[in-house]
Amino acid sequence: MTTAVHVNTSTYATTHVATNMLGSIRSIIKGSGLNPDLLRDQWAALEHGIATWLSSRHLATVTLEVYHPGKQPTDLVGRFDFTINYGYYPGGDGDLWLDPDTVAYAIRKNGSYPARCQYRIVIDNTPGHPEIPGWTATTYRSTAGFTRHVVGTALGGGSLGAGLSYYTRSSR
Amino acid sequence: MNAVARTVAAVPVRTSVQTWEAIAGLLAPAGSPERDRLDAVTNIAAILITAEYTRQAPIVIMPASGRRVRIRTAHGMDAIDALDGEIPLAASPCAEPGWTMSLPCGIDDIDEIRDALSGHPGIDVRDLTDGITVEETVSASGTAAWSVNYDEMERP
């Protein structure tokens, strides 16, 4: 089921996408059997960062990176990406919408992670983004040997759309 | 004793954290010791707001004295409409020690949120489909047990 409302303010679209994208990440974490404590403890910082960089139009991707500490040769076990499209609705008509079924589908197709897996949130910004205290530079874990699955656009607002994809280990 | 009800505009007018900050601003002055208690549960409350549990059922505050306060959040178009209608409370119900708070939560999240609130005495979580039982100080002479009118609790 998709829910939508109509407004004509890009600020509202930014807030809608920022908060509900984080809510969707929380749904993925809980639905995948991961411990939600870390996300909860970082909620304010994450929401502030996402909203700020969406507003400045530097936010490219918000990633949930799942890893299994100590696993070799790579500890990556999975990943979910929300990729921002600033021109999803050219001239955005103001609809604010969220499709939890898209998120639920990705969770169901991906399956659960082992209990010892951990996660982190990684944000990819385009150059020139404003700095926010508390955020540090990092690099993604390699996705070599993984297959990316595109699910579709999970939420949007104004001209913004956030497409969801996930990675699973490729069959040998 | 009657309750005071307020509605606070949430997403997309405010982020979830900004919404909780607005609610906390209604309840206790910034910088006060009791406000620190509210600030300390910001992340937890923001999650409940994001899930819109606070739209479905009110946050209920029982002050040390005075009327109970119910706060709901408005989301989507309702939030935009609610912004202009926000009314400050006549008094800050959490300004003085002794207040308690009940936060609404969906059954899927209630165990997690209850655990997270274990270090925050006086702030509890309830199944949003339940009413609450309140023991409230009504005068300097003693306390009275209250039974809650659930129909009244569910009114906007």
mmCIF file with all atom_site columns, N, CA, C and O in Angstrom, chain A residues 12-31:
data_model
loop_
_atom_site.group_PDB
_atom_site.id
_atom_site.type_symbol
_atom_site.label_atom_id
_atom_site.label_alt_id
_atom_site.label_comp_id
_atom_site.label_asym_id
_atom_site.label_entity_id
_atom_site.label_seq_id
_atom_site.pdbx_PDB_ins_code
_atom_site.Cartn_x
_atom_site.Cartn_y
_atom_site.Cartn_z
_atom_site.occupancy
_atom_site.B_iso_or_equiv
_atom_site.pdbx_formal_charge
_atom_site.auth_seq_id
_atom_site.auth_comp_id
_atom_site.auth_asym_id
_atom_site.auth_atom_id
_atom_site.pdbx_PDB_model_num
ATOM 1  N N  . TYR A 1 12 ? 9.460  20.466 2.868  1.00 0.00 ? 12 TYR A N  1
ATOM 2  C CA . TYR A 1 12 ? 8.648  19.362 3.374  1.00 0.00 ? 12 TYR A CA 1
ATOM 3  C C  . TYR A 1 12 ? 9.071  18.047 2.721  1.00 0.00 ? 12 TYR A C  1
ATOM 4  O O  . TYR A 1 12 ? 9.102  17.004 3.369  1.00 0.00 ? 12 TYR A O  1
ATOM 5  N N  . ALA A 1 13 ? 9.386  18.099 1.448  1.00 0.00 ? 13 ALA A N  1
ATOM 6  C CA . ALA A 1 13 ? 9.815  16.883 0.754  1.00 0.00 ? 13 ALA A CA 1
ATOM 7  C C  . ALA A 1 13 ? 11.114 16.363 1.360  1.00 0.00 ? 13 ALA A C  1
ATOM 8  O O  . ALA A 1 13 ? 11.285 15.150 1.566  1.00 0.00 ? 13 ALA A O  1
ATOM 9  N N  . THR A 1 14 ? 12.029 17.265 1.654  1.00 0.00 ? 14 THR A N  1
ATOM 10 C CA . THR A 1 14 ? 13.302 16.866 2.246  1.00 0.00 ? 14 THR A CA 1
ATOM 11 C C  . THR A 1 14 ? 13.086 16.206 3.600  1.00 0.00 ? 14 THR A C  1
ATOM 12 O O  . THR A 1 14 ? 13.646 15.142 3.893  1.00 0.00 ? 14 THR A O  1
ATOM 13 N N  . THR A 1 15 ? 12.277 16.821 4.430  1.00 0.00 ? 15 THR A N  1
ATOM 14 C CA . THR A 1 15 ? 12.011 16.269 5.757  1.00 0.00 ? 15 THR A CA 1
ATOM 15 C C  . THR A 1 15 ? 11.316 14.918 5.662  1.00 0.00 ? 15 THR A C  1
ATOM 16 O O  . THR A 1 15 ? 11.675 13.965 6.361  1.00 0.00 ? 15 THR A O  1
ATOM 17 N N  . HIS A 1 16 ? 10.351 14.850 4.791  1.00 0.00 ? 16 HIS A N  1
ATOM 18 C CA . HIS A 1 16 ? 9.616  13.596 4.602  1.00 0.00 ? 16 HIS A CA 1
ATOM 19 C C  . HIS A 1 16 ? 10.557 12.467 4.189  1.00 0.00 ? 16 HIS A C  1
ATOM 20 O O  . HIS A 1 16 ? 10.520 11.373 4.768  1.00 0.00 ? 16 HIS A O  1
ATOM 21 N N  . VAL A 1 17 ? 11.391 12.738 3.206  1.00 0.00 ? 17 VAL A N  1
ATOM 22 C CA . VAL A 1 17 ? 12.289 11.685 2.710  1.00 0.00 ? 17 VAL A CA 1
ATOM 23 C C  . VAL A 1 17 ? 13.330 11.335 3.766  1.00 0.00 ? 17 VAL A C  1
ATOM 24 O O  . VAL A 1 17 ? 13.625 10.155 3.993  1.00 0.00 ? 17 VAL A O  1
ATOM 25 N N  . ALA A 1 18 ? 13.890 12.332 4.441  1.00 0.00 ? 18 ALA A N  1
ATOM 26 C CA . ALA A 1 18 ? 14.941 12.066 5.434  1.00 0.00 ? 18 ALA A CA 1
ATOM 27 C C  . ALA A 1 18 ? 14.422 11.172 6.560  1.00 0.00 ? 18 ALA A C  1
ATOM 28 O O  . ALA A 1 18 ? 15.016 10.131 6.873  1.00 0.00 ? 18 ALA A O  1
ATOM 29 N N  . THR A 1 19 ? 13.328 11.564 7.164  1.00 0.00 ? 19 THR A N  1
ATOM 30 C CA . THR A 1 19 ? 12.833 10.822 8.328  1.00 0.00 ? 19 THR A CA 1
ATOM 31 C C  . THR A 1 19 ? 12.318 9.445  7.929  1.00 0.00 ? 19 THR A C  1
ATOM 32 O O  . THR A 1 19 ? 12.608 8.447  8.596  1.00 0.00 ? 19 THR A O  1
ATOM 33 N N  . ASN A 1 20 ? 11.586 9.385  6.830  1.00 0.00 ? 20 ASN A N  1
ATOM 34 C CA . ASN A 1 20 ? 11.014 8.091  6.461  1.00 0.00 ? 20 ASN A CA 1
ATOM 35 C C  . ASN A 1 20 ? 12.040 7.148  5.842  1.00 0.00 ? 20 ASN A C  1
ATOM 36 O O  . ASN A 1 20 ? 11.871 5.925  5.916  1.00 0.00 ? 20 ASN A O  1
ATOM 37 N N  . MET A 1 21 ? 13.100 7.688  5.257  1.00 0.00 ? 21 MET A N  1
ATOM 38 C CA . MET A 1 21 ? 14.180 6.812  4.791  1.00 0.00 ? 21 MET A CA 1
ATOM 39 C C  . MET A 1 21 ? 14.858 6.165  5.995  1.00 0.00 ? 21 MET A C  1
ATOM 40 O O  . MET A 1 21 ? 15.157 4.964  5.977  1.00 0.00 ? 21 MET A O  1
ATOM 41 N N  . LEU A 1 22 ? 15.075 6.943  7.041  1.00 0.00 ? 22 LEU A N  1
ATOM 42 C CA . LEU A 1 22 ? 15.665 6.372  8.252  1.00 0.00 ? 22 LEU A CA 1
ATOM 43 C C  . LEU A 1 22 ? 14.710 5.358  8.888  1.00 0.00 ? 22 LEU A C  1
ATOM 44 O O  . LEU A 1 22 ? 15.140 4.312  9.382  1.00 0.00 ? 22 LEU A O  1
ATOM 45 N N  . GLY A 1 23 ? 13.423 5.659  8.855  1.00 0.00 ? 23 GLY A N  1
ATOM 46 C CA . GLY A 1 23 ? 12.449 4.700  9.353  1.00 0.00 ? 23 GLY A CA 1
ATOM 47 C C  . GLY A 1 23 ? 12.460 3.403  8.545  1.00 0.00 ? 23 GLY A C  1
ATOM 48 O O  . GLY A 1 23 ? 12.313 2.310  9.101  1.00 0.00 ? 23 GLY A O  1
ATOM 49 N N  . SER A 1 24 ? 12.679 3.535  7.237  1.00 0.00 ? 24 SER A N  1
ATOM 50 C CA . SER A 1 24 ? 12.750 2.344  6.393  1.00 0.00 ? 24 SER A CA 1
ATOM 51 C C  . SER A 1 24 ? 14.000 1.528  6.704  1.00 0.00 ? 24 SER A C  1
ATOM 52 O O  . SER A 1 24 ? 13.961 0.284  6.700  1.00 0.00 ? 24 SER A O  1
ATOM 53 N N  . ILE A 1 25 ? 15.101 2.211  6.975  1.00 0.00 ? 25 ILE A N  1
ATOM 54 C CA . ILE A 1 25 ? 16.330 1.497  7.357  1.00 0.00 ? 25 ILE A CA 1
ATOM 55 C C  . ILE A 1 25 ? 16.106 0.743  8.666  1.00 0.00 ? 25 ILE A C  1
ATOM 56 O O  . ILE A 1 25 ? 16.551 -0.394 8.828  1.00 0.00 ? 25 ILE A O  1
ATOM 57 N N  . ARG A 1 26 ? 15.394 1.371  9.561  1.00 0.00 ? 26 ARG A N  1
ATOM 58 C CA . ARG A 1 26 ? 15.079 0.686  10.818 1.00 0.00 ? 26 ARG A CA 1
ATOM 59 C C  . ARG A 1 26 ? 14.227 -0.565 10.555 1.00 0.00 ? 26 ARG A C  1
ATOM 60 O O  . ARG A 1 26 ? 14.437 -1.607 11.166 1.00 0.00 ? 26 ARG A O  1
ATOM 61 N N  . SER A 1 27 ? 13.282 -0.451 9.630  1.00 0.00 ? 27 SER A N  1
ATOM 62 C CA . SER A 1 27 ? 12.464 -1.622 9.285  1.00 0.00 ? 27 SER A CA 1
ATOM 63 C C  . SER A 1 27 ? 13.336 -2.739 8.723  1.00 0.00 ? 27 SER A C  1
ATOM 64 O O  . SER A 1 27 ? 13.130 -3.926 9.038  1.00 0.00 ? 27 SER A O  1
ATOM 65 N N  . ILE A 1 28 ? 14.308 -2.379 7.896  1.00 0.00 ? 28 ILE A N  1
ATOM 66 C CA . ILE A 1 28 ? 15.206 -3.387 7.321  1.00 0.00 ? 28 ILE A CA 1
ATOM 67 C C  . ILE A 1 28 ? 16.035 -4.049 8.420  1.00 0.00 ? 28 ILE A C  1
ATOM 68 O O  . ILE A 1 28 ? 16.200 -5.272 8.453  1.00 0.00 ? 28 ILE A O  1
ATOM 69 N N  . ILE A 1 29 ? 16.561 -3.234 9.321  1.00 0.00 ? 29 ILE A N  1
ATOM 70 C CA . ILE A 1 29 ? 17.389 -3.762 10.411 1.00 0.00 ? 29 ILE A CA 1
ATOM 71 C C  . ILE A 1 29 ? 16.588 -4.756 11.251 1.00 0.00 ? 29 ILE A C  1
ATOM 72 O O  . ILE A 1 29 ? 17.026 -5.877 11.511 1.00 0.00 ? 29 ILE A O  1
ATOM 73 N N  . LYS A 1 30 ? 15.399 -4.368 11.652 1.00 0.00 ? 30 LYS A N  1
ATOM 74 C CA . LYS A 1 30 ? 14.596 -5.248 12.487 1.00 0.00 ? 30 LYS A CA 1
ATOM 75 C C  . LYS A 1 30 ? 14.111 -6.464 11.702 1.00 0.00 ? 30 LYS A C  1
ATOM 76 O O  . LYS A 1 30 ? 14.109 -7.586 12.209 1.00 0.00 ? 30 LYS A O  1
ATOM 77 N N  . GLY A 1 31 ? 13.719 -6.226 10.449 1.00 0.00 ? 31 GLY A N  1
ATOM 78 C CA . GLY A 1 31 ? 13.214 -7.325 9.636  1.00 0.00 ? 31 GLY A CA 1
ATOM 79 C C  . GLY A 1 31 ? 14.275 -8.319 9.225  1.00 0.00 ? 31 GLY A C  1
ATOM 80 O O  . GLY A 1 31 ? 13.964 -9.454 8.862  1.00 0.00 ? 31 GLY A O  1
#
